[in-house]
XYZ file of C-alpha atoms in Angstrom:
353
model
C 117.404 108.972 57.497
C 116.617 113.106 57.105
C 115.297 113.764 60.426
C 112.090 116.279 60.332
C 109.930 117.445 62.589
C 106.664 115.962 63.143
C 103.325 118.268 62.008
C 102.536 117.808 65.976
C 106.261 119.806 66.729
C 105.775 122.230 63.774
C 102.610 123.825 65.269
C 104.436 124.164 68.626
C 106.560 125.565 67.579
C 105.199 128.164 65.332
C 102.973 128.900 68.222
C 106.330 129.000 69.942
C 107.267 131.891 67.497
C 103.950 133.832 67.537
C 104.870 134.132 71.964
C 108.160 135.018 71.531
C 107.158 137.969 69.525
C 104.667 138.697 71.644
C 107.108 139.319 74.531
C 109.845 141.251 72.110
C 108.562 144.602 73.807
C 110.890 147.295 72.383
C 110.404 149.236 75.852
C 110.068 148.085 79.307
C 108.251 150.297 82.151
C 109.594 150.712 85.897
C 108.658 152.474 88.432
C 111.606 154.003 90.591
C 111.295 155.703 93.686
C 112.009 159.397 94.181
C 112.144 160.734 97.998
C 108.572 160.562 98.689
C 107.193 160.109 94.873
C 107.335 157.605 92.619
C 107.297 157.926 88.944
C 107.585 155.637 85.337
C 110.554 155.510 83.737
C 110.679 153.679 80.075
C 113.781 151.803 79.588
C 114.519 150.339 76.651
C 114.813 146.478 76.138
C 117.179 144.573 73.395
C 115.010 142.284 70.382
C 116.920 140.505 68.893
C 115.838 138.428 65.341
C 117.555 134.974 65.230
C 116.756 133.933 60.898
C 117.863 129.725 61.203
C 117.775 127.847 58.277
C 116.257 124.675 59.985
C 115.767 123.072 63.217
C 115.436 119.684 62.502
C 119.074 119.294 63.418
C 120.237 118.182 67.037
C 122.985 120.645 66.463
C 120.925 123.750 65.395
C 118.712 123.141 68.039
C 121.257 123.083 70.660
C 122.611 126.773 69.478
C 119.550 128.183 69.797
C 118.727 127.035 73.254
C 122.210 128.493 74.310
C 121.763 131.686 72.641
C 117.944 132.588 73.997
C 119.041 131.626 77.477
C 122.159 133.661 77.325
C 120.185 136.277 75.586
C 117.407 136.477 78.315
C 119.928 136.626 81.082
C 121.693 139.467 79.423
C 118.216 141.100 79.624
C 117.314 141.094 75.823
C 114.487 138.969 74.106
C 114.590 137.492 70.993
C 112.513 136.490 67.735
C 113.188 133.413 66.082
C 112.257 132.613 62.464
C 112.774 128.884 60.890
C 113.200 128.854 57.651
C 112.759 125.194 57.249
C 115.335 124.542 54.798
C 113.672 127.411 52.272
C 115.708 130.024 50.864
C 112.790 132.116 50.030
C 111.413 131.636 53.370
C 114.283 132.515 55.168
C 114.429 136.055 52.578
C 110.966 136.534 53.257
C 111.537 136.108 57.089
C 114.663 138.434 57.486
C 112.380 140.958 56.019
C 109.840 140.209 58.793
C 112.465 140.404 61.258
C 113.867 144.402 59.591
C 109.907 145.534 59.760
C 109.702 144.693 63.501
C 112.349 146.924 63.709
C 114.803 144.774 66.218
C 117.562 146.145 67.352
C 120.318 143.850 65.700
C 119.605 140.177 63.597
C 121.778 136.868 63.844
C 121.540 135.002 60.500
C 122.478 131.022 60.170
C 122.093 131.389 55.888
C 120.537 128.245 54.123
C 122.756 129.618 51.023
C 125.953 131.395 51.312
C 125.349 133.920 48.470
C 121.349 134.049 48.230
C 120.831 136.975 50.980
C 122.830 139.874 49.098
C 119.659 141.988 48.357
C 117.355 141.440 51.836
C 121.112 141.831 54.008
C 121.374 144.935 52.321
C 117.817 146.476 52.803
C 118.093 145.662 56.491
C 121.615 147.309 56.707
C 119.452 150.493 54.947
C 117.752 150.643 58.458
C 120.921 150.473 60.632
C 120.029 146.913 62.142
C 123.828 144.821 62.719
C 123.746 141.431 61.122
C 125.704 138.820 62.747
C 126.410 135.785 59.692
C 126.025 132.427 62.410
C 128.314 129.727 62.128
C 127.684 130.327 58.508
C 129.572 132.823 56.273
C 127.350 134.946 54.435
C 128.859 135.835 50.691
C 128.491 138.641 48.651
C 126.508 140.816 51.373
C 127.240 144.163 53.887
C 127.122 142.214 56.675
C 128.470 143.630 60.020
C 130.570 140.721 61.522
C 131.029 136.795 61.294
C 131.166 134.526 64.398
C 131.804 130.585 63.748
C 134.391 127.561 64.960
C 137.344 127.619 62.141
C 136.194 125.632 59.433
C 139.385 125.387 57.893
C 140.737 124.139 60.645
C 138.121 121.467 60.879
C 139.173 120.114 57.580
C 143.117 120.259 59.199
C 142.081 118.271 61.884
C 140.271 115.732 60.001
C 143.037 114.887 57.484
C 145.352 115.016 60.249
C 143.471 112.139 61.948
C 142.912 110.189 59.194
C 146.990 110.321 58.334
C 147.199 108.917 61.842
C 144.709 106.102 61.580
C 145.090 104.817 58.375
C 147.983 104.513 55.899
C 146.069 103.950 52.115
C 145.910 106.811 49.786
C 142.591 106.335 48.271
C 140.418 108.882 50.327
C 136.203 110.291 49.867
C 134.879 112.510 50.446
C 130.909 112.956 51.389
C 130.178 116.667 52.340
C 127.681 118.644 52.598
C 126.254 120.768 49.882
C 128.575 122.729 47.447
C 126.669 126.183 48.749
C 127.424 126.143 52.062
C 130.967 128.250 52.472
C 131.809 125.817 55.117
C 132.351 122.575 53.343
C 134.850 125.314 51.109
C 136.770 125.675 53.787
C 136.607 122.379 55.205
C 138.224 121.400 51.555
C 140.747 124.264 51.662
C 141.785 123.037 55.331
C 142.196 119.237 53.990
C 144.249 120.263 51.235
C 146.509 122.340 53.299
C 147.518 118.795 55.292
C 147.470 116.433 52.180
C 149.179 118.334 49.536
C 152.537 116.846 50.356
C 151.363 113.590 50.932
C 150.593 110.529 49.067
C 147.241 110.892 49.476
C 144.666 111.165 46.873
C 141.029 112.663 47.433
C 139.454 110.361 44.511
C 135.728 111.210 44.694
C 133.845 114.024 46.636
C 130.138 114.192 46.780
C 128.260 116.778 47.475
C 125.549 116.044 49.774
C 122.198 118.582 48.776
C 120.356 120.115 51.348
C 122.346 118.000 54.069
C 119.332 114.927 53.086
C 121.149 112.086 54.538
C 119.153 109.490 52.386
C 121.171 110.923 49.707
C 124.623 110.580 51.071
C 123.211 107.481 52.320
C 122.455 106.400 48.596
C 125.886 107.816 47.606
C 127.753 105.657 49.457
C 125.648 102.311 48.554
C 126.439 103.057 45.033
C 130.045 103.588 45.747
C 129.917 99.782 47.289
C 128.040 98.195 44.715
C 129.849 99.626 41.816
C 133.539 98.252 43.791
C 134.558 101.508 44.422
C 136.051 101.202 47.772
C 138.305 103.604 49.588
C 140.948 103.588 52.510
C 138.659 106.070 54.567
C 135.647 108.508 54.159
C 136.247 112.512 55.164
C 132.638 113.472 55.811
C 130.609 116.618 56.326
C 129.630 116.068 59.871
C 128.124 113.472 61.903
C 124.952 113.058 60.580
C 126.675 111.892 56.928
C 129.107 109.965 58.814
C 126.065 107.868 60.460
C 124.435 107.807 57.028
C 127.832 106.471 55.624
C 128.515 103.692 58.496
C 125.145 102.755 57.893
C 125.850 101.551 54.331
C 129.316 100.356 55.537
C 127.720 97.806 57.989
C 124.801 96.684 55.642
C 127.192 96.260 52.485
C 130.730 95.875 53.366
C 130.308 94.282 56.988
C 133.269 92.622 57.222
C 135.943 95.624 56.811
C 135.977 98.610 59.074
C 137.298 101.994 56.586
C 138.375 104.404 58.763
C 135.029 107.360 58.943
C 134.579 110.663 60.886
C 132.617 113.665 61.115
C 132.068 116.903 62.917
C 129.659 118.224 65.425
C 130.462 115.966 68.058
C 126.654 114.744 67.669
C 125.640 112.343 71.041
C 124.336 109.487 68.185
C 128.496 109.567 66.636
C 130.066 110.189 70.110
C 128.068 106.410 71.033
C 129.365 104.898 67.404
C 132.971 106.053 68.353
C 133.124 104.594 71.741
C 131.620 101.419 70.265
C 134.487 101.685 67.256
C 131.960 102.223 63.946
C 133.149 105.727 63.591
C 136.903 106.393 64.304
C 136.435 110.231 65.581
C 134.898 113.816 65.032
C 135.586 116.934 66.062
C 134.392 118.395 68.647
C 133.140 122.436 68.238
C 132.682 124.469 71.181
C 128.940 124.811 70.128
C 128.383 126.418 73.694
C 130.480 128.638 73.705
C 129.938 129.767 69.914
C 126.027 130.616 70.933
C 127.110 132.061 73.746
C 129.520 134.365 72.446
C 126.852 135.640 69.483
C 124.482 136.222 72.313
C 126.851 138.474 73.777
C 127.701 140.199 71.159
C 124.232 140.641 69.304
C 123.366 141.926 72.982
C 126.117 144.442 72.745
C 125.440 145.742 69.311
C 121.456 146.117 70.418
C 122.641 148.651 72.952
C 124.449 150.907 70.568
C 127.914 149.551 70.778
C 130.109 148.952 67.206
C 131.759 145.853 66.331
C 134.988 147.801 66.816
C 134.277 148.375 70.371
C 133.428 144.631 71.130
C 136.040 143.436 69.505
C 138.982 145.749 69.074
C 141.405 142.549 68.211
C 139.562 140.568 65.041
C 140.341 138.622 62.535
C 139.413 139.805 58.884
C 137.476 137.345 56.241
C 136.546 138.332 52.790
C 132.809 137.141 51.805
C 132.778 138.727 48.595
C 131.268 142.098 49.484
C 134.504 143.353 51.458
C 136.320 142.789 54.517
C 134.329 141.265 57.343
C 135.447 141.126 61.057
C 135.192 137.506 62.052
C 135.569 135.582 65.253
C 137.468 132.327 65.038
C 136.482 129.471 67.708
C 139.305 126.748 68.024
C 137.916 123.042 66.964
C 139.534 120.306 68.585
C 139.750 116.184 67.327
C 137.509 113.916 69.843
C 138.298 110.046 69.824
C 137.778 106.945 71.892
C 141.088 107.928 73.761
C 140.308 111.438 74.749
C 136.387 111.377 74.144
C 136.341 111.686 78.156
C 138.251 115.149 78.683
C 137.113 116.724 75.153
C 132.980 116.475 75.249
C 132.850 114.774 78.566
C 134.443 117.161 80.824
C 133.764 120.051 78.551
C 129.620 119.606 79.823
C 128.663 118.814 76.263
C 127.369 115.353 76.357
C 127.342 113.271 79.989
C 129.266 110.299 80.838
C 125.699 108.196 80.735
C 124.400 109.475 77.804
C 127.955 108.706 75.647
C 127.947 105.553 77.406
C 124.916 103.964 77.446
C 124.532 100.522 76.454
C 120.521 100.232 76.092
């Protein structure tokens, strides 16, 4: 159930790459009028590197259409590298992205802590890195913009506690590195410490390969182990997980959700497999980055873009970070949370082909 891209969409889109670079022009020419002459002046255009782990997630690709269109609008042009899942790659590419000498690079880290040495020879040049939905550990990075993780994990346990009264809860996450599913734990923990609930396995799903959490959760079935509901990484393991649920144990429904608000677990919710994710202003998160990365091209500090900002520690020090609010999306309010909000259409959640 991974998804990957085809070899047909890989060569488009490193073809896709080679033209965007090809545009990234650090300077852009005009000619301006002046009484009766006219003369060149050289302004200078914002390049902006976007590193992404992978794009062979609906989600990831949906940020970075967002962010290149908002980008373009706000007159900059940017270079994206896709690490494909590749830790070295995505090293190796950031220090592409520092010797093309762009103004400011966005980073969505395959691995938390693996970018310590690269993040800091690209801060030796004075290029602002942005850590993307992603927190980057142990590195000099300049700011962090993502939805509230924590809160995520909040809203999750919150929902189950409303759905579902048994105490015997999974969880199937993504993988241990990613600082996320921390704070997705930390977030769960905060709701269910005074509870009677009990967290009595947690898998760690490795490289988010769905066949695995997939393979986790048949094993869990066959072996008896059954729980009162399933806490999972995000929609894509839910989907893996219902999967399982409706080939194995068809005649029980266990209370399941996710996160992302993906258009494949929006469908399964308003059909009643999954019972909810939530929804994260993915829009507006790619958005926002653009804005800022744009800002920080043009010589502005993070202190100027954001004088009021919340403070994270990653390890390396005290990080300015932007918190977007996350917000619980079920069959009941599915409608005014991703309907209305222009993230999925009426038809597409809808459907019944």
């Amino acid at each position: 159930m991974k998804h990957h891209f085809s070899s047909l969409s890989k060569i488009c889109f490193t073809t896709g790459m080679v033209l965007l670079f090809n545009s990234c022009m650090r300077t852009q020419a005009v000619k301006e009028n002046s009484g009766h002459k006219e003369r060149t002046v050289t302004l200078h255009k914002p390049c902006i590197g976007f590193s992404i782990d992978t794009l062979a997630l609906e989600r990831w690709q949906r940020d970075l259409d967002v962010f290149m269109n908002t980008a373009k609008e706000l007159g900059a042009d940017v270079i994206v590298q896709n690490a494909g899942n590749s830790v070295e790659e995505q090293n190796r590419q950031l220090l592409y992205l520092a010797d093309r000498k762009v103004d400011v690079i966005v980073v969505l880290p395959e691995k938390a802590d693996s970018l310590t040495d690269t993040v800091q020879k690209i801060r030796s040049k004075n290029i602002p890195v942005i850590s993307y939905d992603r927190l980057i550990r142990n590195a000099d990075i300049s700011m962090y913009i993502s939805v509230n993780s924590e809160k995520v994990g909040e809203l999750m346990a919150e929902g189950m506690l409303h759905i579902t009264t048994g105490k015997k809860w999974f969880c199937i996450l993504g993988p241990k590195e990613d600082y996320n599913v921390t704070l997705i734990q930390q977030g769960l923990q905060v709701i269910l410490q005074n509870t009677p609930v009990s967290i009595t396995h947690t898998y760690y799903t490795e490289g988010w390969n769905y066949d695995l959490s997939h393979q986790e959760m048949v094993n869990l079935l066959a072996s008896g182990n059954i729980p009162d509901a399933i806490i999972c990484g995000n929609d894509a393991v839910a989907g893996s997980v219902l999967q399982a649920l409706i080939t194995y144990y068809p005649d029980h429904h266990i209370p399941v959700c996710g996160q992302d608000a993906d258009i494949a677990a929006c469908q399964s919710i308003v059909h009643g497999l999954q019972d909810f994710t939530i929804y994260k202003p993915i829009t507006k998160l790619a958005e926002t980055a653009a804005k800022y990365a744009v800002e920080l091209a043009k010589g502005k500090t993070v202190e100027e873009i954001v004088p009021d900002k919340n403070i994270i520690n990653n390890g390396f020090g005290r990080i300015p970070v932007i918190w977007l609010t996350p917000e619980l999306a079920d069959k009941n309010n599915i409608d005014k949370v991703v309907i209305n909000s222009g993230f999925h259409t009426y038809g597409e959640i809808y459907r019944t082909n």
